mmCIF file of C-alpha atoms in Angstrom:
data_model
loop_
_atom_site.group_PDB
_atom_site.id
_atom_site.type_symbol
_atom_site.label_atom_id
_atom_site.label_comp_id
_atom_site.label_asym_id
_atom_site.label_seq_id
_atom_site.Cartn_x
_atom_site.Cartn_y
_atom_site.Cartn_z
ATOM 1 C CA MET D 1 117.471 -33.168 16.880
ATOM 2 C CA PRO D 2 116.085 -34.840 13.749
ATOM 3 C CA LYS D 3 118.417 -37.827 14.436
ATOM 4 C CA LEU D 4 117.248 -37.970 18.056
ATOM 5 C CA ALA D 5 113.616 -37.960 16.947
ATOM 6 C CA TYR D 6 114.360 -40.738 14.443
ATOM 7 C CA PHE D 7 116.017 -43.009 17.036
ATOM 8 C CA THR D 8 113.214 -42.271 19.519
ATOM 9 C CA ARG D 9 110.619 -43.372 16.961
ATOM 10 C CA VAL D 10 112.609 -46.540 16.191
ATOM 11 C CA GLY D 11 112.874 -47.378 19.890
ATOM 12 C CA ASN D 12 109.166 -46.833 20.473
ATOM 13 C CA SER D 13 108.334 -48.973 17.441
ATOM 14 C CA GLU D 14 110.455 -51.863 18.704
ATOM 15 C CA GLU D 15 108.878 -51.658 22.176
ATOM 16 C CA GLU D 16 105.418 -51.664 20.632
ATOM 17 C CA GLN D 17 106.336 -54.690 18.520
ATOM 18 C CA VAL D 18 107.578 -56.592 21.572
ATOM 19 C CA ARG D 19 104.370 -55.755 23.457
ATOM 20 C CA ARG D 20 102.240 -56.912 20.536
ATOM 21 C CA ARG D 21 104.148 -60.173 20.174
ATOM 22 C CA THR D 22 103.969 -60.813 23.916
ATOM 23 C CA ALA D 23 100.212 -60.249 23.835
ATOM 24 C CA VAL D 24 99.881 -62.707 20.931
ATOM 25 C CA PHE D 25 101.946 -65.243 22.895
ATOM 26 C CA GLY D 26 99.561 -64.876 25.836
ATOM 27 C CA ALA D 27 96.542 -65.294 23.564
ATOM 28 C CA LEU D 28 98.007 -68.482 22.072
ATOM 29 C CA LEU D 29 98.643 -69.837 25.574
ATOM 30 C CA ALA D 30 94.969 -69.212 26.389
ATOM 31 C CA ILE D 31 93.882 -71.075 23.230
ATOM 32 C CA VAL D 32 96.057 -74.053 24.201
ATOM 33 C CA ALA D 33 94.489 -74.019 27.681
ATOM 34 C CA ILE D 34 91.007 -74.131 26.123
ATOM 35 C CA ALA D 35 92.077 -77.033 23.890
ATOM 36 C CA ILE D 36 93.411 -78.910 26.943
ATOM 37 C CA VAL D 37 90.103 -78.485 28.808
ATOM 38 C CA MET D 38 88.145 -79.703 25.769
ATOM 39 C CA SER D 39 90.475 -82.688 25.329
ATOM 40 C CA ILE D 40 89.998 -83.739 28.954
ATOM 41 C CA THR D 41 86.218 -83.321 29.104
ATOM 42 C CA ILE D 42 84.947 -84.213 25.593
ATOM 43 C CA GLY D 43 84.810 -87.751 24.245
ATOM 44 C CA SER D 44 82.634 -90.849 23.931
ATOM 45 C CA LYS D 45 81.931 -90.346 27.653
ATOM 46 C CA PRO D 46 81.479 -86.610 28.319
ATOM 47 C CA VAL D 47 82.743 -85.547 31.737
ATOM 48 C CA PRO D 48 81.412 -82.357 33.392
ATOM 49 C CA LEU D 49 84.048 -79.759 34.181
ATOM 50 C CA THR D 50 83.453 -80.034 37.940
ATOM 51 C CA ASP D 51 83.903 -83.815 37.824
ATOM 52 C CA ALA D 52 87.093 -83.405 35.768
ATOM 53 C CA TRP D 53 88.482 -80.994 38.353
ATOM 54 C CA HIS D 54 87.515 -83.403 41.151
ATOM 55 C CA ALA D 55 89.295 -86.266 39.312
ATOM 56 C CA LEU D 56 92.469 -84.215 38.987
ATOM 57 C CA THR D 57 92.597 -82.800 42.513
ATOM 58 C CA SER D 58 90.905 -85.328 44.826
ATOM 59 C CA PRO D 59 90.104 -88.614 43.056
ATOM 60 C CA THR D 60 87.951 -91.196 44.838
ATOM 61 C CA GLY D 61 88.028 -94.006 42.264
ATOM 62 C CA THR D 62 84.802 -93.214 40.418
ATOM 63 C CA GLU D 63 84.361 -94.099 36.751
ATOM 64 C CA ASN D 64 84.966 -90.478 35.743
ATOM 65 C CA ASP D 65 88.161 -90.398 37.825
ATOM 66 C CA ILE D 66 89.499 -93.480 36.047
ATOM 67 C CA VAL D 67 88.607 -92.127 32.606
ATOM 68 C CA ILE D 68 90.232 -88.766 33.304
ATOM 69 C CA ARG D 69 93.407 -89.934 35.016
ATOM 70 C CA SER D 70 94.213 -93.100 33.059
ATOM 71 C CA LEU D 71 92.995 -92.153 29.566
ATOM 72 C CA ARG D 72 92.318 -88.466 28.973
ATOM 73 C CA VAL D 73 95.254 -86.888 30.815
ATOM 74 C CA PRO D 74 98.023 -89.039 29.213
ATOM 75 C CA ARG D 75 96.379 -88.590 25.818
ATOM 76 C CA THR D 76 96.185 -84.815 26.259
ATOM 77 C CA VAL D 77 99.755 -84.469 27.542
ATOM 78 C CA LEU D 78 101.062 -86.539 24.637
ATOM 79 C CA GLY D 79 99.029 -84.400 22.223
ATOM 80 C CA VAL D 80 100.516 -81.200 23.655
ATOM 81 C CA LEU D 81 104.075 -82.547 23.459
ATOM 82 C CA ALA D 82 103.673 -83.918 19.936
ATOM 83 C CA GLY D 83 101.976 -80.740 18.696
ATOM 84 C CA ILE D 84 104.699 -78.500 20.118
ATOM 85 C CA ALA D 85 107.446 -80.739 18.768
ATOM 86 C CA LEU D 86 106.028 -81.023 15.255
ATOM 87 C CA GLY D 87 105.147 -77.319 15.014
ATOM 88 C CA VAL D 88 108.663 -76.249 16.015
ATOM 89 C CA ALA D 89 110.279 -78.928 13.822
ATOM 90 C CA GLY D 90 108.255 -77.765 10.822
ATOM 91 C CA ALA D 91 109.278 -74.132 11.286
ATOM 92 C CA LEU D 92 112.938 -75.153 11.620
ATOM 93 C CA MET D 93 112.781 -77.377 8.554
ATOM 94 C CA GLN D 94 111.203 -74.710 6.355
ATOM 95 C CA GLY D 95 113.715 -72.148 7.607
ATOM 96 C CA HIS D 96 116.771 -74.305 6.951
ATOM 97 C CA THR D 97 115.668 -75.535 3.531
ATOM 98 C CA ARG D 98 114.104 -72.194 2.452
ATOM 99 C CA ASN D 99 111.256 -74.334 1.155
ATOM 100 C CA PRO D 100 107.634 -73.464 2.127
ATOM 101 C CA LEU D 101 106.543 -77.046 1.379
ATOM 102 C CA ALA D 102 109.193 -78.672 3.588
ATOM 103 C CA ASP D 103 108.122 -80.672 6.624
ATOM 104 C CA PRO D 104 110.025 -82.776 9.201
ATOM 105 C CA GLY D 105 109.415 -85.867 7.074
ATOM 106 C CA LEU D 106 111.823 -84.460 4.499
ATOM 107 C CA LEU D 107 114.703 -85.750 6.651
ATOM 108 C CA GLY D 108 113.456 -89.318 6.301
ATOM 109 C CA VAL D 109 112.125 -89.336 9.870
ATOM 110 C CA THR D 110 108.738 -90.858 9.066
ATOM 111 C CA GLN D 111 109.976 -93.584 6.755
ATOM 112 C CA GLY D 112 112.925 -94.363 9.024
ATOM 113 C CA ALA D 113 110.602 -94.934 11.981
ATOM 114 C CA ALA D 114 108.200 -97.035 9.894
ATOM 115 C CA PHE D 115 110.949 -99.267 8.527
ATOM 116 C CA ALA D 116 112.510 -99.839 11.962
ATOM 117 C CA MET D 117 109.180 -100.803 13.539
ATOM 118 C CA VAL D 118 108.258 -103.192 10.732
ATOM 119 C CA ALA D 119 111.733 -104.746 10.796
ATOM 120 C CA SER D 120 111.543 -105.228 14.590
ATOM 121 C CA ILE D 121 108.263 -107.134 14.202
ATOM 122 C CA ILE D 122 109.441 -109.404 11.398
ATOM 123 C CA PHE D 123 113.049 -110.094 12.387
ATOM 124 C CA LEU D 124 112.962 -109.731 16.199
ATOM 125 C CA GLY D 125 109.370 -110.749 16.958
ATOM 126 C CA MET D 126 108.505 -107.548 18.851
ATOM 127 C CA THR D 127 104.839 -107.242 19.887
ATOM 128 C CA SER D 128 104.843 -104.434 22.479
ATOM 129 C CA LEU D 129 103.793 -100.846 21.777
ATOM 130 C CA TYR D 130 106.668 -99.572 23.926
ATOM 131 C CA ALA D 131 109.170 -101.626 21.919
ATOM 132 C CA TYR D 132 107.727 -100.215 18.688
ATOM 133 C CA ILE D 133 108.302 -96.690 20.009
ATOM 134 C CA TRP D 134 111.950 -97.314 20.874
ATOM 135 C CA PHE D 135 112.645 -98.959 17.515
ATOM 136 C CA GLY D 136 110.729 -96.212 15.703
ATOM 137 C CA LEU D 137 112.747 -93.535 17.470
ATOM 138 C CA ALA D 138 116.021 -95.297 16.654
ATOM 139 C CA GLY D 139 114.983 -95.662 13.005
ATOM 140 C CA ALA D 140 114.057 -91.980 12.774
ATOM 141 C CA LEU D 141 117.390 -90.886 14.263
ATOM 142 C CA ILE D 142 119.455 -93.182 12.020
ATOM 143 C CA ALA D 143 117.586 -92.096 8.880
ATOM 144 C CA SER D 144 118.071 -88.396 9.740
ATOM 145 C CA VAL D 145 121.797 -88.873 10.338
ATOM 146 C CA GLY D 146 122.016 -90.678 6.989
ATOM 147 C CA VAL D 147 120.238 -87.826 5.199
ATOM 148 C CA PHE D 148 122.495 -85.251 6.847
ATOM 149 C CA ALA D 149 125.630 -87.245 5.894
ATOM 150 C CA LEU D 150 124.480 -87.652 2.290
ATOM 151 C CA GLY D 151 123.651 -83.941 2.127
ATOM 152 C CA MET D 152 127.234 -83.110 3.065
ATOM 153 C CA VAL D 153 128.766 -85.156 0.228
ATOM 154 C CA GLY D 154 130.485 -82.834 -2.218
ATOM 155 C CA GLY D 155 129.596 -79.711 -0.242
ATOM 156 C CA ARG D 156 131.740 -77.268 1.701
ATOM 157 C CA GLY D 157 130.741 -76.000 5.121
ATOM 158 C CA GLY D 158 127.867 -78.471 5.591
ATOM 159 C CA PRO D 159 124.788 -79.488 3.595
ATOM 160 C CA THR D 160 122.855 -76.975 1.543
ATOM 161 C CA PRO D 161 119.037 -76.753 1.329
ATOM 162 C CA VAL D 162 119.125 -78.408 -2.094
ATOM 163 C CA THR D 163 121.365 -81.312 -1.077
ATOM 164 C CA LEU D 164 119.295 -81.884 2.082
ATOM 165 C CA ALA D 165 116.062 -82.008 0.065
ATOM 166 C CA LEU D 166 117.537 -84.386 -2.512
ATOM 167 C CA ALA D 167 119.118 -86.661 0.092
ATOM 168 C CA GLY D 168 115.913 -86.714 2.149
ATOM 169 C CA THR D 169 113.789 -87.594 -0.861
ATOM 170 C CA ALA D 170 116.166 -90.396 -1.890
ATOM 171 C CA VAL D 171 116.406 -91.935 1.601
ATOM 172 C CA SER D 172 112.632 -91.685 2.180
ATOM 173 C CA ALA D 173 111.859 -93.362 -1.153
ATOM 174 C CA PHE D 174 114.378 -96.149 -0.466
ATOM 175 C CA LEU D 175 113.033 -96.847 3.042
ATOM 176 C CA TYR D 176 109.422 -96.711 1.832
ATOM 177 C CA ALA D 177 110.212 -99.324 -0.797
ATOM 178 C CA LEU D 178 111.839 -101.611 1.788
ATOM 179 C CA THR D 179 108.913 -101.161 4.212
ATOM 180 C CA SER D 180 106.347 -101.912 1.502
ATOM 181 C CA ALA D 181 108.205 -105.095 0.573
ATOM 182 C CA LEU D 182 108.423 -106.277 4.206
ATOM 183 C CA VAL D 183 104.765 -105.731 5.138
ATOM 184 C CA LEU D 184 103.672 -107.881 2.200
ATOM 185 C CA ILE D 185 105.217 -110.964 3.816
ATOM 186 C CA ASP D 186 103.928 -110.486 7.382
ATOM 187 C CA GLU D 187 100.279 -109.898 8.309
ATOM 188 C CA GLN D 188 101.015 -108.606 11.835
ATOM 189 C CA ALA D 189 103.524 -106.099 10.516
ATOM 190 C CA MET D 190 100.969 -104.950 7.948
ATOM 191 C CA ASP D 191 98.335 -104.343 10.677
ATOM 192 C CA VAL D 192 100.754 -102.388 12.894
ATOM 193 C CA PHE D 193 102.033 -100.360 9.959
ATOM 194 C CA ARG D 194 98.543 -99.402 8.765
ATOM 195 C CA PHE D 195 97.463 -98.298 12.256
ATOM 196 C CA TRP D 196 100.713 -96.380 12.847
ATOM 197 C CA GLN D 197 100.577 -94.676 9.459
ATOM 198 C CA SER D 198 97.123 -93.182 10.196
ATOM 199 C CA GLY D 199 98.554 -91.268 13.195
ATOM 200 C CA SER D 200 96.953 -91.385 16.653
ATOM 201 C CA ILE D 201 97.466 -90.268 20.253
ATOM 202 C CA ALA D 202 94.827 -92.651 21.667
ATOM 203 C CA ALA D 203 95.617 -95.656 23.876
ATOM 204 C CA ARG D 204 99.038 -94.290 24.857
ATOM 205 C CA GLY D 205 99.681 -94.419 28.564
ATOM 206 C CA ALA D 206 101.817 -92.197 30.753
ATOM 207 C CA GLU D 207 104.792 -94.511 30.078
ATOM 208 C CA VAL D 208 104.843 -93.364 26.462
ATOM 209 C CA VAL D 209 104.935 -89.728 27.581
ATOM 210 C CA TRP D 210 107.943 -90.405 29.817
ATOM 211 C CA GLN D 211 109.663 -92.324 27.010
ATOM 212 C CA VAL D 212 109.638 -89.415 24.551
ATOM 213 C CA LEU D 213 109.756 -86.453 26.963
ATOM 214 C CA PRO D 214 113.590 -86.223 27.316
ATOM 215 C CA PHE D 215 114.103 -86.204 23.538
ATOM 216 C CA ILE D 216 111.507 -83.464 23.030
ATOM 217 C CA VAL D 217 112.930 -81.284 25.837
ATOM 218 C CA VAL D 218 116.463 -81.502 24.414
ATOM 219 C CA GLY D 219 115.118 -80.837 20.914
ATOM 220 C CA LEU D 220 113.293 -77.697 22.078
ATOM 221 C CA LEU D 221 116.421 -76.372 23.801
ATOM 222 C CA LEU D 222 118.445 -76.891 20.613
ATOM 223 C CA ALA D 223 115.725 -75.159 18.602
ATOM 224 C CA LEU D 224 115.814 -72.068 20.821
ATOM 225 C CA ILE D 225 119.616 -71.975 20.582
ATOM 226 C CA ASN D 226 119.344 -72.265 16.801
ATOM 227 C CA ALA D 227 116.849 -69.388 16.328
ATOM 228 C CA PRO D 228 119.332 -66.431 16.118
ATOM 229 C CA GLY D 229 121.564 -68.322 13.692
ATOM 230 C CA LEU D 230 118.568 -69.218 11.555
ATOM 231 C CA ASN D 231 117.643 -65.522 11.382
ATOM 232 C CA ALA D 232 121.121 -64.798 10.033
ATOM 233 C CA LEU D 233 120.861 -67.661 7.507
ATOM 234 C CA SER D 234 117.593 -66.225 6.196
ATOM 235 C CA LEU D 235 119.644 -63.254 4.908
ATOM 236 C CA GLY D 236 121.734 -65.593 2.764
ATOM 237 C CA GLU D 237 124.769 -67.724 3.573
ATOM 238 C CA ASP D 238 127.285 -65.076 2.452
ATOM 239 C CA VAL D 239 125.716 -62.414 4.660
ATOM 240 C CA ALA D 240 125.433 -64.865 7.567
ATOM 241 C CA ARG D 241 129.099 -65.795 7.177
ATOM 242 C CA SER D 242 130.079 -62.118 7.147
ATOM 243 C CA LEU D 243 128.139 -61.688 10.417
ATOM 244 C CA GLY D 244 130.311 -64.365 12.027
ATOM 245 C CA GLN D 245 127.945 -67.327 11.772
ATOM 246 C CA ASN D 246 129.364 -70.839 11.477
ATOM 247 C CA ILE D 247 127.077 -72.142 8.731
ATOM 248 C CA GLY D 248 127.850 -75.831 9.243
ATOM 249 C CA LEU D 249 127.389 -75.670 13.010
ATOM 250 C CA THR D 250 124.134 -73.721 12.695
ATOM 251 C CA ARG D 251 122.696 -76.231 10.242
ATOM 252 C CA GLY D 252 123.928 -79.147 12.370
ATOM 253 C CA ILE D 253 122.175 -77.846 15.487
ATOM 254 C CA GLY D 254 119.000 -77.206 13.517
ATOM 255 C CA ILE D 255 118.944 -80.660 11.954
ATOM 256 C CA ALA D 256 119.656 -82.274 15.344
ATOM 257 C CA ALA D 257 116.681 -80.390 16.825
ATOM 258 C CA VAL D 258 114.382 -81.443 13.984
ATOM 259 C CA THR D 259 115.528 -85.055 14.300
ATOM 260 C CA LEU D 260 114.861 -85.253 18.049
ATOM 261 C CA LEU D 261 111.522 -83.415 17.915
ATOM 262 C CA ALA D 262 110.069 -85.136 14.860
ATOM 263 C CA GLY D 263 111.606 -88.527 15.651
ATOM 264 C CA ALA D 264 110.125 -88.665 19.153
ATOM 265 C CA SER D 265 106.695 -87.514 17.960
ATOM 266 C CA VAL D 266 106.520 -89.838 14.981
ATOM 267 C CA ALA D 267 107.670 -92.822 17.029
ATOM 268 C CA ALA D 268 104.958 -92.218 19.655
ATOM 269 C CA CYS D 269 102.052 -91.041 17.508
ATOM 270 C CA GLY D 270 102.690 -92.198 13.953
ATOM 271 C CA SER D 271 102.587 -90.019 10.883
ATOM 272 C CA LEU D 272 101.231 -86.541 11.737
ATOM 273 C CA SER D 273 103.265 -84.619 9.202
ATOM 274 C CA PHE D 274 100.577 -82.094 8.273
ATOM 275 C CA ILE D 275 101.183 -80.193 11.516
ATOM 276 C CA GLY D 276 104.799 -79.460 10.666
ATOM 277 C CA LEU D 277 103.743 -78.453 7.182
ATOM 278 C CA ILE D 278 100.831 -76.082 7.799
ATOM 279 C CA VAL D 279 101.512 -74.558 11.233
ATOM 280 C CA PRO D 280 104.444 -72.294 10.175
ATOM 281 C CA HIS D 281 102.222 -70.843 7.430
ATOM 282 C CA LEU D 282 99.474 -70.095 9.956
ATOM 283 C CA VAL D 283 101.929 -68.436 12.350
ATOM 284 C CA ARG D 284 104.029 -66.205 10.056
ATOM 285 C CA PRO D 285 101.345 -63.471 9.707
ATOM 286 C CA LEU D 286 101.504 -63.138 13.522
ATOM 287 C CA SER D 287 105.226 -63.473 14.146
ATOM 288 C CA GLY D 288 106.895 -62.326 10.946
ATOM 289 C CA THR D 289 110.116 -64.039 9.915
ATOM 290 C CA ASP D 290 111.910 -63.651 13.274
ATOM 291 C CA HIS D 291 112.491 -67.251 14.390
ATOM 292 C CA ARG D 292 112.854 -66.184 18.036
ATOM 293 C CA TRP D 293 109.069 -65.655 17.923
ATOM 294 C CA LEU D 294 108.149 -67.957 15.045
ATOM 295 C CA LEU D 295 109.336 -71.090 16.863
ATOM 296 C CA PRO D 296 107.388 -70.567 20.150
ATOM 297 C CA TYR D 297 104.281 -69.508 18.230
ATOM 298 C CA SER D 298 104.543 -72.612 16.021
ATOM 299 C CA GLY D 299 104.817 -74.847 19.073
ATOM 300 C CA LEU D 300 101.702 -73.402 20.696
ATOM 301 C CA VAL D 301 99.626 -73.429 17.505
ATOM 302 C CA GLY D 302 100.789 -76.987 16.789
ATOM 303 C CA ALA D 303 99.632 -78.149 20.224
ATOM 304 C CA ALA D 304 96.252 -76.434 19.922
ATOM 305 C CA LEU D 305 95.687 -77.709 16.369
ATOM 306 C CA LEU D 306 96.494 -81.314 17.293
ATOM 307 C CA LEU D 307 94.211 -81.277 20.353
ATOM 308 C CA PHE D 308 91.310 -79.652 18.467
ATOM 309 C CA ALA D 309 91.687 -82.202 15.648
ATOM 310 C CA ASP D 310 91.716 -85.045 18.181
ATOM 311 C CA VAL D 311 88.530 -83.734 19.833
ATOM 312 C CA ILE D 312 86.840 -83.458 16.419
ATOM 313 C CA GLY D 313 87.849 -87.046 15.668
ATOM 314 C CA ARG D 314 86.178 -88.234 18.882
ATOM 315 C CA VAL D 315 82.765 -86.689 18.140
ATOM 316 C CA VAL D 316 82.265 -87.024 14.364
ATOM 317 C CA ALA D 317 81.968 -90.818 14.216
ATOM 318 C CA PRO D 318 80.201 -92.063 17.384
ATOM 319 C CA PRO D 319 80.483 -94.547 19.001
ATOM 320 C CA GLY D 320 83.937 -94.942 17.429
ATOM 321 C CA GLU D 321 86.658 -92.384 16.743
ATOM 322 C CA LEU D 322 88.424 -91.006 13.703
ATOM 323 C CA GLU D 323 92.210 -91.030 14.059
ATOM 324 C CA VAL D 324 93.722 -87.591 14.542
ATOM 325 C CA GLY D 325 96.088 -88.078 11.602
ATOM 326 C CA ILE D 326 93.108 -88.546 9.266
ATOM 327 C CA VAL D 327 91.359 -85.444 10.663
ATOM 328 C CA LEU D 328 94.540 -83.387 10.198
ATOM 329 C CA ALA D 329 94.872 -84.585 6.605
ATOM 330 C CA LEU D 330 91.251 -83.586 5.903
ATOM 331 C CA MET D 331 91.923 -80.153 7.450
ATOM 332 C CA GLY D 332 95.210 -79.751 5.578
ATOM 333 C CA ALA D 333 93.825 -80.331 2.081
ATOM 334 C CA PRO D 334 91.675 -77.142 1.957
ATOM 335 C CA PHE D 335 94.567 -75.209 3.460
ATOM 336 C CA PHE D 336 96.832 -76.156 0.577
ATOM 337 C CA VAL D 337 94.181 -75.119 -1.912
ATOM 338 C CA ALA D 338 94.112 -71.694 -0.223
ATOM 339 C CA LEU D 339 97.920 -71.574 -0.228
ATOM 340 C CA VAL D 340 98.099 -72.296 -3.958
ATOM 341 C CA ARG D 341 95.541 -69.561 -4.676
ATOM 342 C CA ARG D 342 97.538 -66.946 -2.756
ATOM 343 C CA ARG D 343 99.006 -64.329 -5.027
ATOM 344 C CA LYS D 344 101.585 -63.127 -2.519
ATOM 345 C CA PRO D 345 104.607 -65.468 -2.309
ATOM 346 C CA VAL D 346 105.555 -66.902 1.068
ATOM 347 C CA ARG D 347 108.626 -65.218 2.547
ATOM 348 C CA LEU D 348 110.849 -67.461 4.700
#
């Protein structure tokens, strides 16, 4: 009987935990919905909620309809996609490297995209935003593959967290040096690079959303597949191996997910690395270390955080706007101060 009572208590505790986590998931969905409404209605031209609904359901060509359908909706959808992608990529990156300060940029994604865009302007004469996105995405993917390959050199069973961090730092520094040298000889490349580096989701049409959507969807599927294996890796590679995990395959799937998610977001929106860095820290008190919950929570919080930051950027500097990447950096600085002052170490 004592054993039966013990297993009954364990079962009830697990059910209660699932109910609590499901309720938190629903609350985060509601917060994202609020952020979406604010993103659609708030800006240099405020649009009443009834007019926004009319523009979405039965447009008649009014000024508010044009603003909502051609500007606000694509901007909001891109913000949701980029926020989800960067939040999930950040949680994956910190889990695989066991480093609380890791972000998707550690794989060389940001610098790879920047170098490819600058090179396309100088050597191929590209002038279109859509061309920049494709070249940026290709540069991010190539840089990530290079980091992964370098991380495998000298290792058995795939790259380790240390070799990935070292390879990522080396590749990022090398590409940053090349990019800095190139922009000094071309004024147009310098202007594009400065705007891209600040990070923005403004002035991106629906075409940009369709360009990056397939990469983000595939990346999210790989991330969900990778979550159980990442839980096993968090116990240590020896324990994970004894549980039947293929360490190299698990890390490969995780890095592929990070590359697709972060590469697509960075190519479309520029450098927004603070989301991938701070969101997992905000989410862990709610989800614990179980990546089956940590990853969805991180995606939702990332989307809400990016949209709220974008709305703040629209209203703090009228009649202009502050780029969302700058707002996120201003929000991230105090967070790091709080993180440093924490006495309890972060458990990954």
